[in-house]
Backbone as numpy.savetxt, mean C-alpha at the origin, in Angstrom:
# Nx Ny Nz CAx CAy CAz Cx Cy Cz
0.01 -29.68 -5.95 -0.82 -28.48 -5.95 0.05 -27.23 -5.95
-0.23 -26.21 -6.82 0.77 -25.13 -6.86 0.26 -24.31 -5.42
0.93 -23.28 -5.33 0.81 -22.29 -4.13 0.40 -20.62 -4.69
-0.34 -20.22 -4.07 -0.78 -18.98 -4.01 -0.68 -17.88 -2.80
0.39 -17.26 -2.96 0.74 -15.95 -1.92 -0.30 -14.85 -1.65
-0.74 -14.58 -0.66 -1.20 -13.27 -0.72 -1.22 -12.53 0.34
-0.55 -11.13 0.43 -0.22 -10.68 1.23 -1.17 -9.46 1.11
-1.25 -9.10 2.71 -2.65 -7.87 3.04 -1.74 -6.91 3.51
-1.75 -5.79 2.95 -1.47 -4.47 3.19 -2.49 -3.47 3.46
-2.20 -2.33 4.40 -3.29 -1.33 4.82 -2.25 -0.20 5.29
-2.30 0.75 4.76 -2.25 2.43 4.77 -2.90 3.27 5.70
-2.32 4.11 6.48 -2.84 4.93 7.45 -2.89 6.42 6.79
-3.55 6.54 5.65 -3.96 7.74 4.73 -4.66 8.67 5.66
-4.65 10.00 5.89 -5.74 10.92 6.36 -7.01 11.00 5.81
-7.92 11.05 6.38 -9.30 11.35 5.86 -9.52 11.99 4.48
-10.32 11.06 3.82 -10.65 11.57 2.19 -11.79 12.62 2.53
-11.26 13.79 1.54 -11.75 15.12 0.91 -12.32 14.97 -0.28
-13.39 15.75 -0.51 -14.17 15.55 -2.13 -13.33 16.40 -2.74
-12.18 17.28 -2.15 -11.30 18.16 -3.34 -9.91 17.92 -3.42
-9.25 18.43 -2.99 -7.69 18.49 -2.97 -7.19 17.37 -2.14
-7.26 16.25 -1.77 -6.69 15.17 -0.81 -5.36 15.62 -0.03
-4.80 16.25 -0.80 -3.34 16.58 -0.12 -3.63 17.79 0.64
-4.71 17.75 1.11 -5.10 19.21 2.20 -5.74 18.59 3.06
-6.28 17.19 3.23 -6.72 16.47 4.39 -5.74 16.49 5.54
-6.18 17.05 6.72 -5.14 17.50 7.50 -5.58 16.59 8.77
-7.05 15.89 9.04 -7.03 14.93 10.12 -7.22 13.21 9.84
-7.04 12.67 11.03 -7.29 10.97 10.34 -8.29 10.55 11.55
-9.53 11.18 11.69 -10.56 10.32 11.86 -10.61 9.26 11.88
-10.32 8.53 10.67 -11.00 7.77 10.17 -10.07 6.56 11.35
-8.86 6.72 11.35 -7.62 5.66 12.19 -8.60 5.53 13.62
-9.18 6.96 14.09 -9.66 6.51 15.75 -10.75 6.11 15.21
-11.41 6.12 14.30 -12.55 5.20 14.14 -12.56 3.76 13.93
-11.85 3.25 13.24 -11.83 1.87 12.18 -10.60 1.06 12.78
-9.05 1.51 13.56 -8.23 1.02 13.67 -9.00 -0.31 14.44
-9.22 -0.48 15.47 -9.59 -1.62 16.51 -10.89 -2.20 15.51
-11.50 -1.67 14.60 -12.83 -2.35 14.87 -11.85 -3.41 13.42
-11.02 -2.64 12.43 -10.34 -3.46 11.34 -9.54 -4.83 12.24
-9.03 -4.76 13.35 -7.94 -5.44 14.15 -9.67 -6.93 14.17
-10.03 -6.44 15.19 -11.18 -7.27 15.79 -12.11 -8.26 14.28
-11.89 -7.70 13.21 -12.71 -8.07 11.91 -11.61 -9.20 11.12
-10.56 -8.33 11.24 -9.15 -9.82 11.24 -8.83 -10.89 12.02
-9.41 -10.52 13.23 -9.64 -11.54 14.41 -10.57 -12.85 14.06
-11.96 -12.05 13.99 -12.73 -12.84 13.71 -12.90 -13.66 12.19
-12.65 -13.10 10.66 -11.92 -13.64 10.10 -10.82 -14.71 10.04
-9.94 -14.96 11.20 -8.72 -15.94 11.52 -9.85 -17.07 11.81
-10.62 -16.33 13.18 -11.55 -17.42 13.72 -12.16 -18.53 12.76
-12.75 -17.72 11.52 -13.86 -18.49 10.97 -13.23 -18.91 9.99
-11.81 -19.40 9.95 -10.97 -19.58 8.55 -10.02 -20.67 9.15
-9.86 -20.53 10.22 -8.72 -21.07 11.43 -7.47 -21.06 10.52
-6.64 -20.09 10.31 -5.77 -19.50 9.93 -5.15 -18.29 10.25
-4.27 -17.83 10.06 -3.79 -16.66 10.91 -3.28 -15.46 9.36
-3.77 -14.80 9.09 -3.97 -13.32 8.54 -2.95 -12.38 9.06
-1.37 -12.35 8.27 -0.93 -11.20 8.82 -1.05 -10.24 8.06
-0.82 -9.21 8.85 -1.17 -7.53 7.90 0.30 -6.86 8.08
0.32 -6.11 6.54 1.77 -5.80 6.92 1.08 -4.11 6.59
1.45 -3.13 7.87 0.89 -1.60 7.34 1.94 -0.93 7.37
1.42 0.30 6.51 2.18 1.52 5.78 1.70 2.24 6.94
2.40 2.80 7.71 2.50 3.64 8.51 2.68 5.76 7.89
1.95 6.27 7.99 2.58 7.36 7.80 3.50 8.17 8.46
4.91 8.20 8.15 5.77 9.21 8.58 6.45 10.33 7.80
6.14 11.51 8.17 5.97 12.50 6.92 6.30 13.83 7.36
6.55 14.75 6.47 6.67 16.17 6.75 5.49 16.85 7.14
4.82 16.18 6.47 3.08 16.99 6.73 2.35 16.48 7.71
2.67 15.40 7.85 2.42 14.81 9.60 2.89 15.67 10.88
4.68 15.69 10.46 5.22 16.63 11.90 4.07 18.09 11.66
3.76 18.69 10.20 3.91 20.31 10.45 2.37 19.96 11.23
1.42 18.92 10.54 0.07 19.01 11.50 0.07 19.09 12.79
1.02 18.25 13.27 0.97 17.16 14.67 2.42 17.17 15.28
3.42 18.11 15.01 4.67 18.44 15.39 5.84 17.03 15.99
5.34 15.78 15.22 5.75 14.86 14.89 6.07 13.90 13.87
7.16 13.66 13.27 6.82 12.91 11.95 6.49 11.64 12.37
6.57 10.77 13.31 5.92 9.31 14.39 4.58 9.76 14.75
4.03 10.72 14.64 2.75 11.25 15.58 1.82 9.85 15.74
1.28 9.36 14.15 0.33 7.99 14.23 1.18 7.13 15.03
2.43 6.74 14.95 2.80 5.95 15.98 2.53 5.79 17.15
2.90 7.12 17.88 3.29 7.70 18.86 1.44 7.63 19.53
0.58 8.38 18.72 -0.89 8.32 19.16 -1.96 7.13 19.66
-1.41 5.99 18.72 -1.71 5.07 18.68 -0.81 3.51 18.88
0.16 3.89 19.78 1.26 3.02 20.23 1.12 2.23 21.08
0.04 1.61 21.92 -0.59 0.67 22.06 -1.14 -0.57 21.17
-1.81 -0.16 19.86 -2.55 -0.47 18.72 -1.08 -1.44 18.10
-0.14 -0.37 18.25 0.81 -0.77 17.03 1.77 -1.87 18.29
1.72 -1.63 19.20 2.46 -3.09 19.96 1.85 -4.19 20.48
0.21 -4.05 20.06 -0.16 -5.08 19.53 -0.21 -5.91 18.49
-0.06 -5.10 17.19 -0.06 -5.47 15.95 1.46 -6.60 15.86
2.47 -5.45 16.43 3.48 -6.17 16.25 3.77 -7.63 17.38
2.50 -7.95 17.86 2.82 -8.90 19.30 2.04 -10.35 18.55
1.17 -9.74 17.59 0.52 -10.91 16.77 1.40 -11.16 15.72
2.31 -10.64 15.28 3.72 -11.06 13.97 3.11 -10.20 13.06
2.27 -9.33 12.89 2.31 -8.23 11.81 3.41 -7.58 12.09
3.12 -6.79 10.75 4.59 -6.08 10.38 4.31 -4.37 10.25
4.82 -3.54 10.66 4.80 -2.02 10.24 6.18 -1.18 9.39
5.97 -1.10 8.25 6.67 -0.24 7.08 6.36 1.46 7.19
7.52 1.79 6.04 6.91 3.69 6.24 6.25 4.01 4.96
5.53 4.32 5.47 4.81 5.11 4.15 5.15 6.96 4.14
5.24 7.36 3.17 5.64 8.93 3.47 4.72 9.76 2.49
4.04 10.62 2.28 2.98 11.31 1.61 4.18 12.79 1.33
5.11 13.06 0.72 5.77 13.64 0.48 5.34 15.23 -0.08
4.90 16.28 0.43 4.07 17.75 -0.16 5.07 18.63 0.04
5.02 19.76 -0.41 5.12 21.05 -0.35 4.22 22.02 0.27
4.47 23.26 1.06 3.74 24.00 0.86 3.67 25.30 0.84
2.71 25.45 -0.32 3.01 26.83 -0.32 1.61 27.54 -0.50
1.33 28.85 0.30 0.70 30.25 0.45 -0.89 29.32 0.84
-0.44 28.20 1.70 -1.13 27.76 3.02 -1.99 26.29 1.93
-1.43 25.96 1.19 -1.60 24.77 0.33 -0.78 23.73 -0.21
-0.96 22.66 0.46 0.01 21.52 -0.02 0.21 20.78 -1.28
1.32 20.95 -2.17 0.97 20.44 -3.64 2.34 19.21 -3.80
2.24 18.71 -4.76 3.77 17.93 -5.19 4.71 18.64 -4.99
5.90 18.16 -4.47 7.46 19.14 -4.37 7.78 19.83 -6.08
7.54 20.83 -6.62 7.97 21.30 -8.00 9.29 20.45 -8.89
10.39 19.99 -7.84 11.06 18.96 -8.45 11.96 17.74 -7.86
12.95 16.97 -8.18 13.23 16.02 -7.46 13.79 16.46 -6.24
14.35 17.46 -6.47 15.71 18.14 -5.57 14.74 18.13 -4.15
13.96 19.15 -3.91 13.06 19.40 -3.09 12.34 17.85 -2.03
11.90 17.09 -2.95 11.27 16.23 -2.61 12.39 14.64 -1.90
13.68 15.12 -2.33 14.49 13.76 -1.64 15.11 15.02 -0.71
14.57 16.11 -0.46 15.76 16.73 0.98 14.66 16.80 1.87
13.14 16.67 1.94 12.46 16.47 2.45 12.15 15.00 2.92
12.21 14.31 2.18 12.23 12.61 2.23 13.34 12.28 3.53
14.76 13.06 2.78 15.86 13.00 3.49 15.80 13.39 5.04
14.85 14.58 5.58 14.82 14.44 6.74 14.16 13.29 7.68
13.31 13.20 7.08 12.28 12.31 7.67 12.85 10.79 7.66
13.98 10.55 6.88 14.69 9.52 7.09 15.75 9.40 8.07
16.22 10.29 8.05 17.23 10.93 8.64 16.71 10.78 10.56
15.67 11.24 10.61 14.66 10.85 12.10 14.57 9.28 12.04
14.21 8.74 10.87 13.66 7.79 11.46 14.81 6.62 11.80
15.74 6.32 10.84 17.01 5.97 11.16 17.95 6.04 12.66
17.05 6.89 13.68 18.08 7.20 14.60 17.00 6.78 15.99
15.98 6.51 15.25 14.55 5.84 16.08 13.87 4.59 16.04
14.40 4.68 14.86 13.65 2.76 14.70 14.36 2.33 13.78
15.02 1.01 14.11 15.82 0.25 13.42 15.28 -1.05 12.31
13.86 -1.31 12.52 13.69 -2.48 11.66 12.87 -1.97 10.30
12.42 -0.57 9.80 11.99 -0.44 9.04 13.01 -1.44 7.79
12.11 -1.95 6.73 12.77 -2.78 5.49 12.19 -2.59 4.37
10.80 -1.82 4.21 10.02 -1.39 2.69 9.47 0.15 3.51
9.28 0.63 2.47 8.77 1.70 1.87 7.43 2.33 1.13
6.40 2.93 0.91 5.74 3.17 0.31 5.59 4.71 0.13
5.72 5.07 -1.37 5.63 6.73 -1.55 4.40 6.87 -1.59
3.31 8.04 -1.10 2.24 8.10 -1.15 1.92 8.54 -2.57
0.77 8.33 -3.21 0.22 8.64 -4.43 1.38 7.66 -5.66
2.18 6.90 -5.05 2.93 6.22 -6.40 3.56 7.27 -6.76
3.99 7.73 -6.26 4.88 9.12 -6.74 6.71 8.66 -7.19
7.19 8.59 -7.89 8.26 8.06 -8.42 9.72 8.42 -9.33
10.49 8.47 -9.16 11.22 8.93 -10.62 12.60 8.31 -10.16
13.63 8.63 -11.25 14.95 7.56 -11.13 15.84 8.12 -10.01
15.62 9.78 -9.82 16.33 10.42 -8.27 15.79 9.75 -7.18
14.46 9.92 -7.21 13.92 9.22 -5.80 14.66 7.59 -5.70
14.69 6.92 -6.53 14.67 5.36 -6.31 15.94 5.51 -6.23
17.22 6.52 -6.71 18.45 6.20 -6.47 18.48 6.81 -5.13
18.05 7.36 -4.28 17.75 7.79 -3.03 17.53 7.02 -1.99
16.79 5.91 -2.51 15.82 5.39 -1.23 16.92 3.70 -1.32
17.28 3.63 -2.56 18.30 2.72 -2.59 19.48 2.83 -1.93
20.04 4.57 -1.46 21.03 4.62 -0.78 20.93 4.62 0.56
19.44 4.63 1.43 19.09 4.80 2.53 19.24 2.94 3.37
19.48 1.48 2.78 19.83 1.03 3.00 18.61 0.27 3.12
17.04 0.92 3.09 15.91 -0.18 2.82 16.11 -1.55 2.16
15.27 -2.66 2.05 15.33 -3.42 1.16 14.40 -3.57 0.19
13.29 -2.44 0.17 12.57 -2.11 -0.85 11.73 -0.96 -0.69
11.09 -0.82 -2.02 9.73 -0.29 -2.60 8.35 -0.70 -2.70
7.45 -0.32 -2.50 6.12 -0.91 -2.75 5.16 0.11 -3.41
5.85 1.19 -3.94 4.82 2.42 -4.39 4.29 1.83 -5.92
4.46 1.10 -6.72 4.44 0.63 -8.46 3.21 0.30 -7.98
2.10 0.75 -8.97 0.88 0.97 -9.61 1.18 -0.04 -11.16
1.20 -1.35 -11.47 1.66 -1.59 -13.07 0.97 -1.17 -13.53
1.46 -0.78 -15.14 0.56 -0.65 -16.17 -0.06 0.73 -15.78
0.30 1.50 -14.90 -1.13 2.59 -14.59 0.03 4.34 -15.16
-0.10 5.28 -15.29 0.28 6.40 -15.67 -1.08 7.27 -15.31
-0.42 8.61 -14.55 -1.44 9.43 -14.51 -0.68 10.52 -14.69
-1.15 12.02 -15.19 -0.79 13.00 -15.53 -1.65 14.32 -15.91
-2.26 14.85 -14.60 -3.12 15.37 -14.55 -3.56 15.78 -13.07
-4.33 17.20 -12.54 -4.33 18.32 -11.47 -4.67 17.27 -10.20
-4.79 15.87 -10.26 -5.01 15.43 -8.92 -3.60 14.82 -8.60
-3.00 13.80 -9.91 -2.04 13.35 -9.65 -0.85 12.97 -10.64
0.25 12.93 -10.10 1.42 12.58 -11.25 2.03 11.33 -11.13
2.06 10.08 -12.10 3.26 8.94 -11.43 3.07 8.27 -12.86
4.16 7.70 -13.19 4.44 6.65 -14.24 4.83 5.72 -13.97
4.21 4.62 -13.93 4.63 3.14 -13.87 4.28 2.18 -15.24
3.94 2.70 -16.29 2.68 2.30 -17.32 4.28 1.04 -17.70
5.33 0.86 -17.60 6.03 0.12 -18.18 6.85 -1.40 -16.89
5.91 -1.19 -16.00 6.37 -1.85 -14.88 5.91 -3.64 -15.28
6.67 -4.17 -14.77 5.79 -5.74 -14.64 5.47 -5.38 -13.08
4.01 -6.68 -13.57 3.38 -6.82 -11.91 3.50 -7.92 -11.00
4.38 -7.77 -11.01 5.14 -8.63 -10.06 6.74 -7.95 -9.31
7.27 -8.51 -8.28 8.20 -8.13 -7.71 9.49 -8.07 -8.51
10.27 -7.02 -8.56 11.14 -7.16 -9.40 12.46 -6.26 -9.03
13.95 -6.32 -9.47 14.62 -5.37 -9.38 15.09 -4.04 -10.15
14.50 -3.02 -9.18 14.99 -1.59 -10.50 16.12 -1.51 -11.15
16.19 -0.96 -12.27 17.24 -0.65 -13.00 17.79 0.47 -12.65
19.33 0.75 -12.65 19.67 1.90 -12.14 19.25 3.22 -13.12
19.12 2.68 -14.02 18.58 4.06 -15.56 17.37 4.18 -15.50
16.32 3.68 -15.36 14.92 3.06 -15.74 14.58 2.59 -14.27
13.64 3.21 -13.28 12.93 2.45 -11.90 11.84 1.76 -12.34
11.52 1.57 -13.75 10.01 0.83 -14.29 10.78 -0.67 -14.93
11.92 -0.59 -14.81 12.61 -1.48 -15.96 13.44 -2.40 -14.71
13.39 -4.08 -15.31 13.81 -4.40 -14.17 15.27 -5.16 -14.34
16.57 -5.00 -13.50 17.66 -5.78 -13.83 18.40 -6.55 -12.46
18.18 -7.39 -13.09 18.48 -8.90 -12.17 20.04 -8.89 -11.24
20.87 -8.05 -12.26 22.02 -8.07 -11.68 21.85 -7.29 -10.11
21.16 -6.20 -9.98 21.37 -5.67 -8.99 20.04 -5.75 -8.07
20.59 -7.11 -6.94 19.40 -7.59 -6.38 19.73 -7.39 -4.96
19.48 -6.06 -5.08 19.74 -5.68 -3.24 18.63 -4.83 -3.14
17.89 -4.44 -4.03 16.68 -3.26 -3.16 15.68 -3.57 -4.51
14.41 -4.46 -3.59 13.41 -4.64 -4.39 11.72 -3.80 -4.53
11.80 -3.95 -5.91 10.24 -3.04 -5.96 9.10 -4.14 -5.54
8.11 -3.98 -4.53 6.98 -4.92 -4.45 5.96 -4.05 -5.32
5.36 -4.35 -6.30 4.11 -3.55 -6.46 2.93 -4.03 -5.88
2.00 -2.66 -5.82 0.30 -3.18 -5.35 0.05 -3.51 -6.53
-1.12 -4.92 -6.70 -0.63 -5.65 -7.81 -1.85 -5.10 -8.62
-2.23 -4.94 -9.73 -3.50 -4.20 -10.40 -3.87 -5.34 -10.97
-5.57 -5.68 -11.35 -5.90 -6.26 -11.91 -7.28 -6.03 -12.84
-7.75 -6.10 -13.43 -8.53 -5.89 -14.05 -9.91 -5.41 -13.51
-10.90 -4.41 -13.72 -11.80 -4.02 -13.04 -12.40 -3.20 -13.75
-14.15 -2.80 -13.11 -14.71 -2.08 -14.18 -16.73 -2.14 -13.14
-16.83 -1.07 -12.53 -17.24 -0.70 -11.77 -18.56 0.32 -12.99
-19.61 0.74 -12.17 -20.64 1.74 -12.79 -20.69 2.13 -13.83
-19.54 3.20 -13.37 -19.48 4.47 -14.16 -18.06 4.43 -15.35
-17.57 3.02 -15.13 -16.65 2.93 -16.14 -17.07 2.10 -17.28
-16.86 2.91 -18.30 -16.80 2.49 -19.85 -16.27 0.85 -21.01
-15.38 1.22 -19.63 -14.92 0.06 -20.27 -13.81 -0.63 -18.97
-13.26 -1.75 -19.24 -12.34 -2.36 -17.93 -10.74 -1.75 -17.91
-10.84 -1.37 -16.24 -9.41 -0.48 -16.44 -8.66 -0.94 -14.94
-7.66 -1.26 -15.43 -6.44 -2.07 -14.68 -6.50 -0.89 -13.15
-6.66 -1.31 -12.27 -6.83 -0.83 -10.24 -5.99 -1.58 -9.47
-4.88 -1.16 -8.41 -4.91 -1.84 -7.82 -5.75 -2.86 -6.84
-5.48 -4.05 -6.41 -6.14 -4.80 -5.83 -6.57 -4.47 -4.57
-7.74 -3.99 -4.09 -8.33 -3.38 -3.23 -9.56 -3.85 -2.28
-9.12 -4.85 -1.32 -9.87 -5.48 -0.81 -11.35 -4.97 -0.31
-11.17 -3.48 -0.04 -12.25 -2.45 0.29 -13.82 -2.29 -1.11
-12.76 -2.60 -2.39 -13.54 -2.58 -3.72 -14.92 -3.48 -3.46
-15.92 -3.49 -4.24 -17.20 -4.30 -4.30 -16.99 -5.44 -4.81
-17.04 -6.64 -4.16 -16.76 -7.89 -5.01 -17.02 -8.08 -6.77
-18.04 -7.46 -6.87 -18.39 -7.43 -8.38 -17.45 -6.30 -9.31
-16.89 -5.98 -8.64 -15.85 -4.73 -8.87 -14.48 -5.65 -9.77
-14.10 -6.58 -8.62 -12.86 -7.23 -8.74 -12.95 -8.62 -9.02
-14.16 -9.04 -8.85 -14.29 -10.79 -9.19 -13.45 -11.17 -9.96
-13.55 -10.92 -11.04 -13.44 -11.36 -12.65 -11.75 -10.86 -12.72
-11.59 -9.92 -12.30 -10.13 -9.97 -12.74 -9.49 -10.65 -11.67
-9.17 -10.61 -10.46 -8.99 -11.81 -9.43 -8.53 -12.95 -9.98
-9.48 -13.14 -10.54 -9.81 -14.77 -11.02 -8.66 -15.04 -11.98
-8.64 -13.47 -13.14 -7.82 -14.12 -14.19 -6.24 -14.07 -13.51
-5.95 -12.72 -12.53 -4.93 -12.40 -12.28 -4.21 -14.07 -11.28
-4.96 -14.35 -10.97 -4.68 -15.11 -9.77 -4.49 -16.87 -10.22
-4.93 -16.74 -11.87 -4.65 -17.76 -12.60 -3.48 -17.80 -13.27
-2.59 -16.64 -13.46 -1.70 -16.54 -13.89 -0.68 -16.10 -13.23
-0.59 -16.40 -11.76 0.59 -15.99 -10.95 0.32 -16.61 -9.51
1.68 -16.08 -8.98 1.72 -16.84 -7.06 1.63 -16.39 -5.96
1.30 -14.66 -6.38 1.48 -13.82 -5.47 1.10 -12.56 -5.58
-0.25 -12.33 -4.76 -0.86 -10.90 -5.02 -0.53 -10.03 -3.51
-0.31 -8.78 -3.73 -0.08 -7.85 -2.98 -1.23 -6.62 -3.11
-1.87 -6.97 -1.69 -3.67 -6.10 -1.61 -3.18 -4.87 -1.18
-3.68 -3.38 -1.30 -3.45 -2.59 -0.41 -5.11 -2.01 -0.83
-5.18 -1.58 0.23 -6.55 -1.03 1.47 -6.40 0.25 2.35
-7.16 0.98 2.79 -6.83 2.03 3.72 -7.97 1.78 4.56
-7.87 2.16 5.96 -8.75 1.87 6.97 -10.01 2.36 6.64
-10.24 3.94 6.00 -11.61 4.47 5.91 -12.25 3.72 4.68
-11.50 3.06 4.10 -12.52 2.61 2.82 -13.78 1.72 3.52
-13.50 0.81 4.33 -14.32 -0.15 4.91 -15.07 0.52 6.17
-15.48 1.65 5.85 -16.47 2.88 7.06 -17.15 3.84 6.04
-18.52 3.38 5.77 -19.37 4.54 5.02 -19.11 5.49 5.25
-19.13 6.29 6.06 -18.97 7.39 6.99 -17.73 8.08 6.21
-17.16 7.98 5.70 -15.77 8.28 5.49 -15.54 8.03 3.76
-16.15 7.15 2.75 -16.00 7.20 1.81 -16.86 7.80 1.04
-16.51 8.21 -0.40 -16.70 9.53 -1.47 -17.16 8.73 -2.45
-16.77 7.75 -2.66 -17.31 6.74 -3.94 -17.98 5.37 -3.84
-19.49 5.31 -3.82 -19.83 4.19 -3.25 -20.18 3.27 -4.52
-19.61 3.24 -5.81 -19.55 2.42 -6.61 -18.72 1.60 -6.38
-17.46 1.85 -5.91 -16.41 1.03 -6.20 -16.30 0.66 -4.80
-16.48 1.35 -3.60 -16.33 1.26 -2.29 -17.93 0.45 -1.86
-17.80 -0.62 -0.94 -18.76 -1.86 0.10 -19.07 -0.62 0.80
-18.53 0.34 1.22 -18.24 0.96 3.05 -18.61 0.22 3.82
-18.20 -1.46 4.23 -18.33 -1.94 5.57 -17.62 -3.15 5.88
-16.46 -3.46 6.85 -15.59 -4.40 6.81 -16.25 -5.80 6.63
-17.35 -5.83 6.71 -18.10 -7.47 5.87 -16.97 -7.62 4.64
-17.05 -6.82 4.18 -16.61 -6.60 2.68 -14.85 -7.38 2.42
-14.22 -7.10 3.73 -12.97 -7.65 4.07 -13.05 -9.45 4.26
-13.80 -9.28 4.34 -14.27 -11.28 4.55 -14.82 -11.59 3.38
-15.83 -11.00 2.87 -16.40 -11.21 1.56 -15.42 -11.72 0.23
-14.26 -10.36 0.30 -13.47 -10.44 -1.01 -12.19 -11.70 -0.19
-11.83 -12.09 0.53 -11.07 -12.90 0.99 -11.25 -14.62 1.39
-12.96 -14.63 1.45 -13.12 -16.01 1.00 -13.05 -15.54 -0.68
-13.76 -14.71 -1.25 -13.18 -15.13 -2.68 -12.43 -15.71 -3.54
-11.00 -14.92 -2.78 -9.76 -15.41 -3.23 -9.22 -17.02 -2.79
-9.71 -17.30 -1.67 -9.95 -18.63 -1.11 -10.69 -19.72 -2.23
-11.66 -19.43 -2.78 -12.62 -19.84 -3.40 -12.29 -20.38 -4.97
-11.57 -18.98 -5.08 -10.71 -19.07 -7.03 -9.83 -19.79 -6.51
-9.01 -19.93 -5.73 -7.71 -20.42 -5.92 -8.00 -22.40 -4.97
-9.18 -22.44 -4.70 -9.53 -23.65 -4.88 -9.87 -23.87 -5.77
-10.95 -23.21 -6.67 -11.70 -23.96 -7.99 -9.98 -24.04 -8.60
-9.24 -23.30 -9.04 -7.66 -23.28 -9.65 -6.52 -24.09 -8.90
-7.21 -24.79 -7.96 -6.15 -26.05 -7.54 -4.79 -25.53 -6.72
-5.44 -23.85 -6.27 -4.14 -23.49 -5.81 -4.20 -23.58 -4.16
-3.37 -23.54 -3.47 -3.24 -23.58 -2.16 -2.81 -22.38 -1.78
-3.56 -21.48 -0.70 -3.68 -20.44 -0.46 -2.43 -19.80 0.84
-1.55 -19.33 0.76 -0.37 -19.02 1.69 -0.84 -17.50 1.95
-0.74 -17.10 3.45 -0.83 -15.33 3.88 0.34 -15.21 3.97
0.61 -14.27 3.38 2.42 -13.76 4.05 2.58 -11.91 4.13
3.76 -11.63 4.20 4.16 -10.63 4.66 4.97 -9.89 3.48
5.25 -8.54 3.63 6.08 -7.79 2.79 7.42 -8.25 3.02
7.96 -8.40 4.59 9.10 -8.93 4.60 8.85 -10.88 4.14
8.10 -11.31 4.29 8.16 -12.42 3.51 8.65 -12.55 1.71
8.42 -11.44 1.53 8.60 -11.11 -0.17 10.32 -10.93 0.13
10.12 -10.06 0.65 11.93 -9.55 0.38 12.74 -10.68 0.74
12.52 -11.28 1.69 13.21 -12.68 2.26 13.38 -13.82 0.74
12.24 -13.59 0.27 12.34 -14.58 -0.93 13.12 -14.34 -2.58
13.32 -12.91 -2.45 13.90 -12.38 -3.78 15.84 -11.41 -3.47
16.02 -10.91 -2.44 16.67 -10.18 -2.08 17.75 -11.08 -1.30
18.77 -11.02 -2.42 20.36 -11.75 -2.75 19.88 -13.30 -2.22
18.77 -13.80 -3.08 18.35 -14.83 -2.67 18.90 -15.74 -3.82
């Protein structure tokens, strides 16, 4: 019987805005959903008798300290939460939402320079505070060959920001990955979309996209895999994605699975049922497909590819 990986990721994003996202300045949504998401994975293990680890993107950021005069603040706020997480063998990574701001509005850094001396502090803290960080996530997939030769010199053992196949370019957001494979791979030192084998010390995980096609869309358009999504959202590509590979990488944010808190209820359940729903799914395809279903971790990935 072949094997099927799948690893659960979740993001500690600030509260979604119907306008500018990068001006969401509180996270509600974390004192709302953190314990009730913990307790819904609980009971999930229960009714599966299996054990579900979650590996989360933590936010540590510039725009965190200027809110909350900490770049750890979610840590630090919720540091109980998180030494539990880590007491069940989940895992916590950094995620960094990287802004500018200017004349009282937060936008993309104008260019690379800006955006790795900002990165650079916040590494620079965290390096001298916590020693086991090992992946990474840029907020919005934000990317280019400075940043990745950056984050490669910081001594991580990876990336997880790659969106495959996806390109955006336009007033909400900027990132190119449209030339990525979806699957784990090593960047090229010329090319961060392009992958070369020789240099296998700092790996890209992508959130893995799969096929999808919701309401109001026209036609089917490649999403990351989003456990929060409507089963009928993601069925169908699931199925195909998950027939043709060993290892999917979900990412989720706490408010998606809280009506209360989401903007798009086509594509969004709003209610952690929805987290059990799409996860016997994958249970389900990868029995009818003869596959045997493995939970693992981000550091489970790197363990398996990195000078392996």
């Amino acid at each position: 019987m072949n094997e099927f990986n799948l690893c659960v990721t979740l993001d500690t994003d600030a509260d979604p805005v119907f306008e500018n996202h990068k001006n969401s300045t509180t996270f509600k949504n974390l004192e709302y959903n953190l314990e009730n998401l913990s307790k819904k994975i609980n009971q999930i293990e229960k009714n599966l008798h299996c054990n579900i680890p979650v590996s989360w993107f933590v936010r540590i950021d510039n725009q965190v300290k200027h809110l909350y005069g900490e770049y750890d603040w979610i840590l630090n706020r919720y540091s109980k939460f998180w030494d539990n997480q880590l007491s069940k063998k989940n895992e916590i990574h950094w995620h960094a939402h990287i802004y500018q701001k200017i004349n009282n509005q937060w936008f993309f850094p104008e260019n690379d320079n800006i955006f790795i001396e900002n990165i650079s502090e916040v590494y620079n803290y965290i390096k001298t505070h916590y020693k086991d960080f090992n992946c990474i996530r840029i907020g919005e997939a934000c990317m280019s060959n400075n940043i990745m030769h950056f984050l490669k010199s910081t001594g991580l053992k990876g990336d997880s920001s790659c969106i495959p196949g996806r390109k955006r370019d336009d007033k909400e957001k900027f990132f190119d990955w449209s030339n990525s494979p979806n699957r784990p791979y090593f960047p090229s030192k010329s090319n961060y979309q392009i992958e070369d084998k020789e240099n296998n010390k700092f790996l890209e995980i992508p959130m893995n996209t799969i096929k999808t096609k919701c309401s109001y869309d026209k036609s089917y358009l490649l999403r990351y895999a989003n456990l929060a999504f409507r089963n009928k959202v993601i069925s169908e590509g699931l199925r195909e994605y998950i027939k043709k590979n060993d290892t999917l990488v979900t990412i989720s944010h706490p408010y998606e699975f809280a009506d209360k808190f989401i903007t798009n209820n086509s594509l969004f359940y709003g209610d952690l049922n929805i987290l059990e729903i799409n996860i016997n799914n994958i249970i389900k395809i990868c029995k009818d497909l003869n596959k045997k279903i493995n939970f693992i971790t981000i550091n489970d990935i790197i363990k398996k590819f990195v000078n392996a």
